[in-house]
XYZ file of C-alpha atoms in Angstrom:
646
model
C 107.387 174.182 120.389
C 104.157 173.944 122.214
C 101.378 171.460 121.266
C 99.108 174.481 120.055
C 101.803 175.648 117.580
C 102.121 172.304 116.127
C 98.286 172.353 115.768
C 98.284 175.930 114.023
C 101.427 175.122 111.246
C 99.472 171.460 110.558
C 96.275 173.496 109.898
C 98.334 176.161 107.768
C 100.200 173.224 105.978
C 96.534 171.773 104.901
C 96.023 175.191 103.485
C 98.382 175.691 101.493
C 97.831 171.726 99.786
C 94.768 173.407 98.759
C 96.515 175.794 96.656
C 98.965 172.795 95.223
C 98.960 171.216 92.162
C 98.887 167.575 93.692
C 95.013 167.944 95.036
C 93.314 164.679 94.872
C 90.206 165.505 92.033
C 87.928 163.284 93.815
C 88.008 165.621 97.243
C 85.674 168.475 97.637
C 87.497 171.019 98.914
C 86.381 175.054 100.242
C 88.660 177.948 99.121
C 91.834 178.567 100.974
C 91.707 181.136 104.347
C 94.492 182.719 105.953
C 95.269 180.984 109.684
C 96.484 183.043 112.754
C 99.103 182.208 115.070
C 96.298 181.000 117.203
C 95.223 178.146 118.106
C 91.688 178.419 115.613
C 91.683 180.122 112.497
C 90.875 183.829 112.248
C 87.261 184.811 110.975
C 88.424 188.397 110.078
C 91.247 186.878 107.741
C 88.456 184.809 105.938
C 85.368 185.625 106.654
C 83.413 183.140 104.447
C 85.347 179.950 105.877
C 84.653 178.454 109.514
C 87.434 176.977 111.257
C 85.733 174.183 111.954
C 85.896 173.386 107.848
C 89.484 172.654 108.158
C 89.538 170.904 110.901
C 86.191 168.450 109.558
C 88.509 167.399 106.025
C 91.508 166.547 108.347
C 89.261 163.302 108.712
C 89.844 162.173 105.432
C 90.541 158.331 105.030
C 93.889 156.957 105.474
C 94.515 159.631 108.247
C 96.243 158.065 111.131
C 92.766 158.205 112.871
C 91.397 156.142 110.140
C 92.638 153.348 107.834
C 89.785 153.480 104.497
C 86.485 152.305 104.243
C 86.884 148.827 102.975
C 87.925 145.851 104.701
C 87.518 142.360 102.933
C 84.838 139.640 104.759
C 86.409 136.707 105.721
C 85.218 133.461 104.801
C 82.460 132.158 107.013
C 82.667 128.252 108.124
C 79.144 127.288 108.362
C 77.866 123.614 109.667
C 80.162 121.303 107.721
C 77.856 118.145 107.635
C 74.237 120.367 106.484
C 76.699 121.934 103.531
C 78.294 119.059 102.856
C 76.557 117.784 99.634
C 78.811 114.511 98.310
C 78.879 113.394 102.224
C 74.786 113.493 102.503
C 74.543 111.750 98.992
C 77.008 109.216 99.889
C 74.547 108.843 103.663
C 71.463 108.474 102.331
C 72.689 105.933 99.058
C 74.385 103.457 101.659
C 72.732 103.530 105.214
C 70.142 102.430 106.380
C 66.992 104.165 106.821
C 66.266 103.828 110.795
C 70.575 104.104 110.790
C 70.561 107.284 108.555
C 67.874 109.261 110.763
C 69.429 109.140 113.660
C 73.139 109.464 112.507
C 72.084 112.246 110.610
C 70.489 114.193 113.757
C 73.433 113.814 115.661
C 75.981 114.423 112.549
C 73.917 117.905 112.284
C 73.763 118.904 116.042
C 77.845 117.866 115.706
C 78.457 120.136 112.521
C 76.599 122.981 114.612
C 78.999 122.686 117.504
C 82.081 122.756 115.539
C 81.352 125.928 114.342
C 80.355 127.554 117.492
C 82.646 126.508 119.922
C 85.721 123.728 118.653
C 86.906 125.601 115.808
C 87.844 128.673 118.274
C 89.258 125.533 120.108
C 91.263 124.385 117.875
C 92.496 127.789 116.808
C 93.758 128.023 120.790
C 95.643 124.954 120.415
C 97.459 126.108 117.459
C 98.129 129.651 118.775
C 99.518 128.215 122.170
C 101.613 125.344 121.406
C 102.780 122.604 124.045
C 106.053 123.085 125.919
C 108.331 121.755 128.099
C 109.382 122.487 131.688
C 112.500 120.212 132.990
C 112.362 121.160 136.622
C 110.404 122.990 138.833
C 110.967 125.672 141.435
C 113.000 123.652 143.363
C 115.373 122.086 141.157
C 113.545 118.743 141.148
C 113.086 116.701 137.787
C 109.412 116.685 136.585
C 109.945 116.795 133.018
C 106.217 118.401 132.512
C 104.792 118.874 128.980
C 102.259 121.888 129.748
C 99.550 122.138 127.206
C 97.027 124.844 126.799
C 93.300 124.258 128.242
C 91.794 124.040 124.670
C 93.583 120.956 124.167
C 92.706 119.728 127.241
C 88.584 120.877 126.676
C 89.107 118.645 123.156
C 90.329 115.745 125.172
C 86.740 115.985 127.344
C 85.079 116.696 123.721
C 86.347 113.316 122.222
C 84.711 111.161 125.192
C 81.609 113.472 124.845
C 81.069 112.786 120.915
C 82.472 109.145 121.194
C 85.292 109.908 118.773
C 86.772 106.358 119.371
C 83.785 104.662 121.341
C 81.388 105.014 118.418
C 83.783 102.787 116.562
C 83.405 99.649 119.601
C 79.826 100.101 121.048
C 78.562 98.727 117.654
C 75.450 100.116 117.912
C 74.873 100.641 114.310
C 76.290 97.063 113.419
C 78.912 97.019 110.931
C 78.167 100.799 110.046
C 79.248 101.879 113.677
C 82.606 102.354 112.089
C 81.907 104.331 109.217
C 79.728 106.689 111.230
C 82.607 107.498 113.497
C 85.008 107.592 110.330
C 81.968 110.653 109.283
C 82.162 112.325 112.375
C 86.195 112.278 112.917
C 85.881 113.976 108.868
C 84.100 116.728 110.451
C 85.752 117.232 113.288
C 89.442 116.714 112.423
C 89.948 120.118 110.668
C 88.555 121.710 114.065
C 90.698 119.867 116.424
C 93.866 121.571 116.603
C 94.898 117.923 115.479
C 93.615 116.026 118.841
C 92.707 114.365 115.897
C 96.534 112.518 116.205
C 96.224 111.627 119.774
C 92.842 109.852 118.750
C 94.229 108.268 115.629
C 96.301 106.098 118.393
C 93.806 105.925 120.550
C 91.698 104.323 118.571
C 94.605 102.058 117.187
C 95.612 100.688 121.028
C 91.806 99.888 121.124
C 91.732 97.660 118.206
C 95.111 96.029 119.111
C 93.808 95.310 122.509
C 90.577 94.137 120.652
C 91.757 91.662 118.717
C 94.397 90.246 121.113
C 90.739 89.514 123.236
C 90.804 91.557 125.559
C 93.030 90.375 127.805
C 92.653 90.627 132.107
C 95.566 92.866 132.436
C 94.005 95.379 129.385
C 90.350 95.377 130.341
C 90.716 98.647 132.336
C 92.909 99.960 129.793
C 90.429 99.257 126.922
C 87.437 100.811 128.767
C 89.098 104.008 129.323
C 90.568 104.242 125.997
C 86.603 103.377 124.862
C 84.870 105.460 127.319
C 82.384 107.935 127.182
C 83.068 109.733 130.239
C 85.597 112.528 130.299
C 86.738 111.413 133.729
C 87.620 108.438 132.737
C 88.861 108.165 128.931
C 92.009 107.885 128.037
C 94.341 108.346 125.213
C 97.365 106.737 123.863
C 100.558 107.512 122.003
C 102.496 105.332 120.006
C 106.241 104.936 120.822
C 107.677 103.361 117.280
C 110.303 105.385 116.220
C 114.068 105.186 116.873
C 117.353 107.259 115.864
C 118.184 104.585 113.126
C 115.039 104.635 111.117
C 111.137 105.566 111.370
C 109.077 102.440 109.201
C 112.444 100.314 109.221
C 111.555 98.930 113.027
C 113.089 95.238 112.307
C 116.712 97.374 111.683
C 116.082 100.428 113.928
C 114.946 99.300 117.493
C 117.017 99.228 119.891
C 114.849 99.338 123.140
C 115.338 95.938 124.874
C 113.338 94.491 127.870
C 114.584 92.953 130.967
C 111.991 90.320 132.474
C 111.184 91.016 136.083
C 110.069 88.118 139.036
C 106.405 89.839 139.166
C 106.319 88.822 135.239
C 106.134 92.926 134.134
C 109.409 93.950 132.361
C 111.697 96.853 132.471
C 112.354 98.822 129.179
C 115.470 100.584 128.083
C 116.101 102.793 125.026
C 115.746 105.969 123.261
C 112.482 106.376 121.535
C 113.406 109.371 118.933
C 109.746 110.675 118.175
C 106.920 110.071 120.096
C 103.688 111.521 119.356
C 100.734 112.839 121.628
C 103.445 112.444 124.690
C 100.747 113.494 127.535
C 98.992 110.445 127.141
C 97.812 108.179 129.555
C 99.444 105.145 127.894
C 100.784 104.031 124.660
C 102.219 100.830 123.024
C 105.571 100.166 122.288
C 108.339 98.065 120.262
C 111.158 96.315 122.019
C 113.549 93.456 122.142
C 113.344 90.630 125.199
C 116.883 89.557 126.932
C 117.592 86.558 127.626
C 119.095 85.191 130.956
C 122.983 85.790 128.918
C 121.297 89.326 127.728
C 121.232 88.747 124.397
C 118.632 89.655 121.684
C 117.693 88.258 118.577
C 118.067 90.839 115.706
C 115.326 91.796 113.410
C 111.743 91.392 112.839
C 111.733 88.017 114.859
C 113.143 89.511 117.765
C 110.641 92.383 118.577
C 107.483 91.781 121.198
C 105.076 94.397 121.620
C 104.916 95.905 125.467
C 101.804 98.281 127.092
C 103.114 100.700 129.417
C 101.171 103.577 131.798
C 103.100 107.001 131.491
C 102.564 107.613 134.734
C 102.419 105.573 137.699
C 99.617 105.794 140.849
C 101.495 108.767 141.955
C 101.535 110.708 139.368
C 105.038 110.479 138.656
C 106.315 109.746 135.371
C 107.468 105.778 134.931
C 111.222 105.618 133.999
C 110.591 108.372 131.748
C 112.668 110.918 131.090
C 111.871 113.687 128.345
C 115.007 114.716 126.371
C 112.819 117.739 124.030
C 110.003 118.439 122.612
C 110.126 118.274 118.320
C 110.234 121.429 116.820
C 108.265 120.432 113.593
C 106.923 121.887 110.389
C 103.219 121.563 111.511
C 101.214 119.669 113.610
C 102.986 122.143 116.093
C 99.552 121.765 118.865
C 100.622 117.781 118.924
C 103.373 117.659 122.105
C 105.762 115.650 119.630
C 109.272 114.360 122.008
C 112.119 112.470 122.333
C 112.295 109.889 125.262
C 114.670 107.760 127.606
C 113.285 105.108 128.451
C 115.108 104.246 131.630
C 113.938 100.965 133.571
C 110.124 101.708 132.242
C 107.545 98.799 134.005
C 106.101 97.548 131.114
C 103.830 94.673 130.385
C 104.418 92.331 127.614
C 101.269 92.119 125.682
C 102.389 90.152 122.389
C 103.860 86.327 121.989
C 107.832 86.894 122.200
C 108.793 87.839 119.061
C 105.485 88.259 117.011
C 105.564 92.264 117.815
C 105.241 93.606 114.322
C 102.477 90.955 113.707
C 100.460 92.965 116.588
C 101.261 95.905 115.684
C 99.586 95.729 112.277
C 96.118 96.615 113.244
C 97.252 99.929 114.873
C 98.521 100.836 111.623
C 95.769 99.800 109.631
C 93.772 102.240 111.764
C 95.937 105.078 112.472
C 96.631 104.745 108.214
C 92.815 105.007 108.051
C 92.995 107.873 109.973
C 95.542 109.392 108.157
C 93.211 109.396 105.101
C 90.628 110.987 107.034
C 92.764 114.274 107.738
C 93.584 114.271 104.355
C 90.309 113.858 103.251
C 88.748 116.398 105.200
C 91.848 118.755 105.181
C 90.755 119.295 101.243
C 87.187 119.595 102.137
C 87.443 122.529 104.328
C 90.195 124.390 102.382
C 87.668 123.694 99.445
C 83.951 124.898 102.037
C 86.472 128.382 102.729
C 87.722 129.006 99.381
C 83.728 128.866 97.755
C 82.362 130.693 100.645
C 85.412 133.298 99.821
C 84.767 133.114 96.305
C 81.067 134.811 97.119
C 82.792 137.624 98.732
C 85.332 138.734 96.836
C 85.545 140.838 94.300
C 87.475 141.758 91.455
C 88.229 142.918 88.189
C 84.704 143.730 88.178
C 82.802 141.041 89.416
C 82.581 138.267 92.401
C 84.791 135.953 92.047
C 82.753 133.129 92.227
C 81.816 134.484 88.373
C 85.450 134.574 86.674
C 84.828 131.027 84.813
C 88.728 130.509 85.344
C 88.882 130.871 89.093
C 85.438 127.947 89.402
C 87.555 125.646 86.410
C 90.038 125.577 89.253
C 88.157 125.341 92.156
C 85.915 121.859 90.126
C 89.545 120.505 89.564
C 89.816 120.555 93.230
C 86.203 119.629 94.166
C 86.889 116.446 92.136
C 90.221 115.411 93.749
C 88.215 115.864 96.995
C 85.301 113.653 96.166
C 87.832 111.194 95.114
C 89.443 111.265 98.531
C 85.977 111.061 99.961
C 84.787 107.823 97.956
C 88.167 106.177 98.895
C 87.766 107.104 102.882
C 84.091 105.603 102.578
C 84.997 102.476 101.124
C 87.918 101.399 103.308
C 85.797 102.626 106.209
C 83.156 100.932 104.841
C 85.318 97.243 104.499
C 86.507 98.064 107.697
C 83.509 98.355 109.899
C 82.412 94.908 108.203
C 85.662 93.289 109.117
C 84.811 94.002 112.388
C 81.624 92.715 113.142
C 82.507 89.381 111.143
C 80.864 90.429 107.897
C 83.318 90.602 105.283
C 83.622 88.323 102.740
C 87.083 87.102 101.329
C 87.172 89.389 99.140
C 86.308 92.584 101.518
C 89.420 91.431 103.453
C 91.898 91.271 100.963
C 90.082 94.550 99.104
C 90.596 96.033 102.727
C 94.464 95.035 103.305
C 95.054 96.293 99.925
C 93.085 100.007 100.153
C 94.320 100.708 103.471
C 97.882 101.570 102.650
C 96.969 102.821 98.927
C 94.325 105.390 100.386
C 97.194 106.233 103.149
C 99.704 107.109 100.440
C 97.581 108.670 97.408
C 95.413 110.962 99.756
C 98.326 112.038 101.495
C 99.778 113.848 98.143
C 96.624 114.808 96.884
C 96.268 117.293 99.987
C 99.094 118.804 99.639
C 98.707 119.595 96.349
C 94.842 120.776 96.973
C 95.237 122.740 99.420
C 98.344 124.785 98.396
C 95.987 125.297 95.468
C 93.149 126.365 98.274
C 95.796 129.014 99.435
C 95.704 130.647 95.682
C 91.433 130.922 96.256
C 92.986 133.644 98.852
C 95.627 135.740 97.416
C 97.728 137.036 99.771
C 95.453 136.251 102.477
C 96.319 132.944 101.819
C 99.925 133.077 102.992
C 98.985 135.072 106.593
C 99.247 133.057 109.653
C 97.332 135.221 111.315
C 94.016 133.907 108.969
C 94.500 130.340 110.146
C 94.500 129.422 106.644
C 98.660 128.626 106.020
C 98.346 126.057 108.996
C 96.055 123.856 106.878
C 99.335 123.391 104.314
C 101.852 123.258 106.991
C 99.976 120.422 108.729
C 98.965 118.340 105.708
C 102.677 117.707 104.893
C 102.932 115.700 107.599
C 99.876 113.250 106.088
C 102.878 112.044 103.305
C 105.428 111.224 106.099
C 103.420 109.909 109.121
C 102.603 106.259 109.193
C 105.089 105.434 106.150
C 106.122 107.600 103.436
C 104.919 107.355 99.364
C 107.629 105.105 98.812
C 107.383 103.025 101.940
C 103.541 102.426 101.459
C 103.881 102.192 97.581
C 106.469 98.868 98.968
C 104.058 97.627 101.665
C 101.545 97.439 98.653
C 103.777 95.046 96.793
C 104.091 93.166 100.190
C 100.304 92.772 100.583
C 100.234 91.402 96.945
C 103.187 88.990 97.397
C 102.093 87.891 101.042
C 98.525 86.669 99.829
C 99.882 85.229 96.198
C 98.401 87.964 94.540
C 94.614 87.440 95.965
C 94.857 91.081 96.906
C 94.832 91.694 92.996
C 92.493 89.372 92.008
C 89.828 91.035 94.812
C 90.683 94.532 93.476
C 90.137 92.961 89.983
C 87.040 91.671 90.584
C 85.470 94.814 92.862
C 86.168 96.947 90.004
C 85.071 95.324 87.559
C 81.432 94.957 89.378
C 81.373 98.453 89.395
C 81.962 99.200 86.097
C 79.670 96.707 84.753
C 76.998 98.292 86.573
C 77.511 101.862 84.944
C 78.267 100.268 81.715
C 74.644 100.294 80.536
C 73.892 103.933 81.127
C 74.652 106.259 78.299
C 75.827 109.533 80.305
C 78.873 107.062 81.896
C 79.408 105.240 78.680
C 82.955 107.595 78.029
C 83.818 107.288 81.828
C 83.586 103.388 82.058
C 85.341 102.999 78.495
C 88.661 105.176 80.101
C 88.215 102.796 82.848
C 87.923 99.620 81.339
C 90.904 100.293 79.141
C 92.963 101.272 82.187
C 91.955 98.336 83.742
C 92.993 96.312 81.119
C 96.443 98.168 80.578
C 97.041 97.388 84.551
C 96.429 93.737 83.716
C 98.282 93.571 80.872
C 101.195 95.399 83.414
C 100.986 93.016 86.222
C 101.249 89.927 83.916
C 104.519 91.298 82.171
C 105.932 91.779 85.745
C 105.621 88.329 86.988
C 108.170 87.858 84.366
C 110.278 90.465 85.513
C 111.534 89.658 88.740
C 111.021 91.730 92.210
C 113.650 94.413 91.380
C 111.444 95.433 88.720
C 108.207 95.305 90.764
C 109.959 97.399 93.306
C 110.756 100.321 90.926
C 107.258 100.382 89.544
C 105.841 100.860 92.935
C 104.841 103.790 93.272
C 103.184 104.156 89.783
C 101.596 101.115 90.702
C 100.378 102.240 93.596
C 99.051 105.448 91.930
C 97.378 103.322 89.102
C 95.488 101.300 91.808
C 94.343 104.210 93.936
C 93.157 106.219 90.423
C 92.093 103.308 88.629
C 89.997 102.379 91.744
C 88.379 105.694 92.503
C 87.619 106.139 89.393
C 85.433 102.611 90.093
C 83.619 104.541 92.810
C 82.679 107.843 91.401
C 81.219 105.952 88.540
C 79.258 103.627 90.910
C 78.061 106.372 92.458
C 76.648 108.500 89.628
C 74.894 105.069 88.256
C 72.618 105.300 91.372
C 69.208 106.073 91.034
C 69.479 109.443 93.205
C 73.177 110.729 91.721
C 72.879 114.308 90.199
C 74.243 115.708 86.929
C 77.489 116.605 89.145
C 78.182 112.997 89.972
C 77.870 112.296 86.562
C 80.186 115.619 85.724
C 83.047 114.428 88.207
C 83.182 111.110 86.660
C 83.746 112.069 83.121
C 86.249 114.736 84.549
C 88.562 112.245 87.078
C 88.199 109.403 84.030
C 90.424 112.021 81.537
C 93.845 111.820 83.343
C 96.215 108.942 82.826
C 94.538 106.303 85.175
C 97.467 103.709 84.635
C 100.377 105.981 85.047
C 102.692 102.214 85.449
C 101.551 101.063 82.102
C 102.416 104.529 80.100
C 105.589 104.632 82.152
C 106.416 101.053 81.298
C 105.775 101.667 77.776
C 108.514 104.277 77.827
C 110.982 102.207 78.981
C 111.305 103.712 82.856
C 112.056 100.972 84.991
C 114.389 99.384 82.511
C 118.207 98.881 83.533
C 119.709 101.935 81.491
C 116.686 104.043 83.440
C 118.054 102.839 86.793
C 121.544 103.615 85.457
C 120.749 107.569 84.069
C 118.220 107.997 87.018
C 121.321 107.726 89.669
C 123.647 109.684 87.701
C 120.836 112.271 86.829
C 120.803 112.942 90.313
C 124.397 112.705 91.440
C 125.691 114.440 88.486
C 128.928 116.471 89.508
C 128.366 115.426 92.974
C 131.273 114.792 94.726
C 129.650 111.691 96.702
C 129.519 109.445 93.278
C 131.601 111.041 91.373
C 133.598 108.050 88.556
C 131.503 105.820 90.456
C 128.569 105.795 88.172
């Protein structure tokens, strides 16, 4: 059949719809005319009808030409720092006037750039993961992780911005490091998570710091602290072994062979290693002796420095098994490594590895708080923006009281995050310039890992909830928006899992005799006194001071208990500190002179939950020795692993 005969029977098929019983009422449409076998309809046939009628309604919507006449705005990200209203409170309460000015300039020229060029950068990284190539054209080994150029362009951004130098040059005194913690919570949901890459970064610079700055690390420490995208440097962190992630006094395995030049050689497998395309990272491993044996455990692990690749390029000793194929994070090249006679320098006393190690973690937990932080902030800036947009059942739905009930829940988990961040950046950056009182420190070694672990759930819970604010456009990857999920589930298991950092808690309070405690006691306490005496946060600060009195009451009855009891409680210990704690801060915050009504609002709202989840679940009998019993065979029950066991 020609093409014009297919034309003429579509044109006479139109006609005779017209005629049907299934016309759509809301169509205007002229009376029916005959059509000839021609290619245009026949005037004589129907006089009063012009072809050209016909052919006009075939553009209706939905026609394959067309697809309707709606199509739903997206959600615009505007300049995260100027819309940012808890962050600019927070700013101007704390800083300092001269300090605040200028931060505030360059936080504001920052927020303007992330929007205009590194959140299409970070979108690149995402869309075009790393991968590996084994060999090249000629059969040699090269074992090249190629990245995409955005990564590479954020890699020139983080020397630009200072990303990690802001954190050393000091220029703002002991509020140099809380600046850069500000500026890494703006950037990290742009990054296409070079945010991870500088996490380490940032911890090889402050173990290098604090082991002074050694001869053989000088270099090292000014590129991983430059300015200059020529010259800076990043680092990865090479922990992790097949027989366990935070378990490194059980699972390492890598041992080091001394060499005559005083270097050493390195051999194991390194099971994940993250940000592999960095210059250099820090490592765990286990000195021979002149009979090649080891000592086992924590006492028999050094710390070692190591360049990935030597002068000529080549990698040294390296040889990359895979990349990981993970849930999220995907942008981060993420591999498993052979580490086969790997020059390494030595860079901790023999044996006091783990001890060296700690202030990496203390940062790169820091750090992890920060992506969780900021993750919930941006899900939350989207979701409002989208909530302006949208509408529905007949109005916006920024106006259906439910939908903003939900979206305040989540605002106030945020800010809670937020305060937290602050105030371990804040003991932080005073640690560092020699500022900190006793009780900073131990308020600091306590809130690191307790921040870590309790902002780490609370983003995965707030921003599956920020998925809902989207419907269905929520759960499209091609919106960006389920990457935001996928990624913050790694913010539970990086750096030490609930459980792990709920034990490392118990460990800071056992290792200092329980001054930890008595700092956290007294902070909180200060701040509740202070709000005490204002009538709007007289409900908040009673909640508080009972829950404060319940987790004293808690910790006294476990000193009688005995450490298997402590260790059960953990975690709803943990959670107790971290809610009891923020809890502290929002209402310190809304006693300030120039706190709004919402400050006052999110206090009275986080102070109604259970703030001492241990004490209730003490209370009901949970970490008694029938609950360990029924909690195993609750689990196992008709499994064939325990089965007449129990």
């Amino acid at each position: 059949m020609t093409r014009t005969k297919k034309g003429v029977k579509l044109i006479h098929l139109l006609v005779a719809q017209r005629f049907g019983k299934n016309r759509h009422l809301h169509i205007q449409y002229q009376p029916a005319c005959y059509m000839s076998s021609k290619s245009t309809a026949s005037p004589a046939a129907c006089p009063d009808i012009q072809p050209l009628s016909v052919l006009e309604e075939m553009k209706m919507p939905f026609s394959r030409a067309l697809i309707g006449n709606f199509f739903q705005d997206q959600p615009r990200l505007g300049n995260q720092f100027l819309e940012d209203s808890i962050l600019q409170s927070y700013l101007r309460r704390h800083l300092p006037p001269v300090v605040l000015k200028e931060a505030s300039q360059d936080l504001g020229r920052f927020g303007q750039r992330i929007v205009d060029e590194l959140d299409t950068l970070g979108r690149e990284c995402e869309l075009s993961p790393p991968h590996l190539e084994h060999y090249d054209a000629w059969g040699r080994r090269v074992d090249r992780i190629i990245t995409c150029p955005a990564w590479k362009k954020m890699k020139e951004v983080s020397a630009e911005e200072g990303l990690v130098a802001a954190a050393y040059e000091r220029k703002f005194s002991s509020w140099s490091r809380l600046i850069q913690i500000v500026k890494l919570y703006l950037y990290t949901p742009s990054s296409g998570y070079f945010s991870c890459p500088l996490a380490m970064t940032d911890g090889a610079a402050k173990v290098i710091e604090s082991l002074g700055r050694p001869d053989a690390l000088q270099d090292a420490f000014r590129n991983l602290t430059s300015r200059d995208p020529k010259r800076f440097w990043t680092s990865g962190q090479w922990m992790t072994e097949r027989k366990g992630g935070s378990d490194v006094a059980y699972g390492t395995e890598t041992v080091a062979r001394a060499q005559a030049d005083g270097t050493y050689k390195l051999y194991g497998y390194k099971w994940f290693t993250s940000a592999t395309d960095s210059d250099m990272t820090l490592t765990l491993g286990r000195v021979e002796d002149a009979q090649g044996q080891i000592i086992p455990g924590t006492k028999g692990l050094s710390l070692f420095y190591l360049e990935v690749r030597n002068a000529k390029g080549q990698l040294n000793g390296i040889e990359v098994q895979r990349l990981k194929d993970k849930l999220g994070t995907k942008q981060v090249p993420t591999a498993e490594l052979l580490l086969d006679g790997v020059k390494a320098l030595r860079i901790s006393p023999e044996g006091r590895g783990v001890a060296s190690i700690s202030n990496m973690l203390t940062i790169t937990r820091i750090h992890n708080t920060v992506a969780a932080a900021s993750a919930m902030r941006r899900v939350i800036n989207l979701a409002r923006e989208y909530a302006s947009k949208r509408f529905v059942f007949g109005s916006l739905i920024k106006d259906h009281p439910l939908h903003m009930q939900t979206m305040a829940r989540m605002e106030v988990q945020a800010r809670g995050a937020f305060f937290l961040l602050m105030e371990t950046a804040r003991l932080l950056g005073l640690e560092e310039t020699n500022m900190a009182t006793e009780q900073d420190q131990h308020l600091l070694r306590l809130l690191t890992p307790i921040a870590k672990l309790y902002t780490g759930k609370q983003a995965v819970a707030v921003i599956s909830e920020g998925l809902e604010c989207f419907g269905g456009q929520g759960y499209m990857e091609d919106t960006g928006l389920p990457a935001i999920l996928r990624d913050a589930q790694v913010l539970t298991i990086w750096e030490g899992t609930t459980n792990i950092l709920s034990l490392d808690v118990l460990r800071s309070v056992m290792k200092s005799q329980g001054q930890v405690l008595s700092a956290f006691f007294a902070s909180a306490q200060e701040k509740l006194e202070a709000s005490s005496t204002i009538p709007t946060l007289s409900k908040s600060t009673s909640r508080l001071l009972q829950a404060l009195e319940n987790l004293k009451d808690f910790t006294q009855k476990a000193g009688m208990r005995g450490n298997g009891f402590m260790e059960l409680a953990a975690r709803d210990f943990a959670y107790s500190l971290a809610k009891i704690y923020i809890g502290c801060l929002f209402v310190d915050h809304a006693a300030w002179a120039g706190a709004t009504e919402s400050d006052v609002y999110c206090a009275e709202r986080w102070s109604e939950q259970d703030l001492c989840p241990v004490h209730t679940a003490e209370s009901s009998g949970c970490y008694n020795t029938d609950a360990v019993s029924m909690d195993r065979q609750l689990v196992y029950e008709n499994s064939p692993l325990l089965k007449g066991k129990l």
